[in-house]
C-alpha angles and dihedrals in degrees: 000000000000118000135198125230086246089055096047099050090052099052083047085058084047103054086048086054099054087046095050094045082044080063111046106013093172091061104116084193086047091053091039090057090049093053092053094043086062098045087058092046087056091051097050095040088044103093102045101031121022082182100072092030090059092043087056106034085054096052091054088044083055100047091040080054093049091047093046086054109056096026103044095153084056111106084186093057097044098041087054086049086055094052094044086050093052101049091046081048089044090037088058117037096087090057105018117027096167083056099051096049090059085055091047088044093047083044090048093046105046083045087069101041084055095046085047086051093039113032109162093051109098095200096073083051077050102054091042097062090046084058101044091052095047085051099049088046096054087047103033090103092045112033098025101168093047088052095049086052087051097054089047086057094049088050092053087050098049079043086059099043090047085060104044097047085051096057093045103039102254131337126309088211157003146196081240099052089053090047083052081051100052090049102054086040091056094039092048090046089044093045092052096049083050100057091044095057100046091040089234111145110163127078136041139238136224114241 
């Protein structure tokens, strides 16, 4: 099968990631860059095989549930939990809905524990509104009234960031701005392996 350039360079960053978890399988940074690693193969891989989007996307849903486990204090961990449940969720709506609910439900549920844990970070408020809106848009034709009392939660919850961003300036953080972390943080621990096992030292790259 053809693959893109894109596709390529992240199952290369995949492959680093397996070796560098082979190597060390207790690193809780090792299994969390795995985890990102096959979340962006699923993504790459999303548009012209589901296959090999949803192999990927359930291996990272079962490390993110290993690392929940036995880490439940970790916002890391749990936030990473979130994102794993919502792509599954994403990944099967348009074949399982029933399926897909029970993803959006786990993802609303460990939002709040992690809201009830970490109160005073706005991204968990952030990622519980993007679930709940991805969950009252897959049930809105067959549980109408639960989806109407989901959206007024979600607009309660944009009301309080609103709020709270105005009060503080901006905001302090974003789903968008942990997904830019993981990447760096993928990209740093992939260049340096790089370098080791080619021996090349000089340089630098932009990440």
């Amino acid at each position: 099968m053809y693959q893109t350039a894109a596709e390529d360079h992240y199952l290369e960053a995949l492959d680093v990631a397996r070796h560098l978890v082979a190597m060390n399988p207790s690193s809780q940074s090792a299994l969390h860059d795995l985890v990102v690693s096959l979340d962006k193969v699923g993504d790459v891989f999303l548009s012209a095989d589901r296959e090999i989007a949803q192999n990927h996307y359930l291996e990272s849903l079962r490390i993110t549930r290993q690392l929940a486990a036995a880490n439940p204090a970790s916002q890391e961990a749990m936030r990473d939990l979130v994102v794993s449940l919502n792509k599954i969720g994403s990944l099967l709506t348009p074949v399982d809905r029933a399926a897909a609910e029970a993803n959006y439900l786990e993802a609303v549920e460990t939002s709040r524990q992690l809201i009830s844990y970490f109160p005073d970070d706005r991204v968990h408020l952030q990622l519980l509104g993007y679930t709940l809106q991805k969950l009252s848009s897959l049930i809105e034709d067959v549980k109408p009234k639960e989806a109407a009392r989901l959206r007024e939660e979600i607009r309660v919850i944009l009301c309080q960031l609103k709020d709270y961003f105005k009060s503080n300036k901006g905001p302090v953080g974003s789903t968008r701005e942990i997904r830019s972390n993981r990447d760096r943080t993928t990209r740093r621990n992939y260049y340096q392996h790089a370098r080791k096992t080619t021996g090349n030292t000089s340089g630098s790259h932009t990440q």
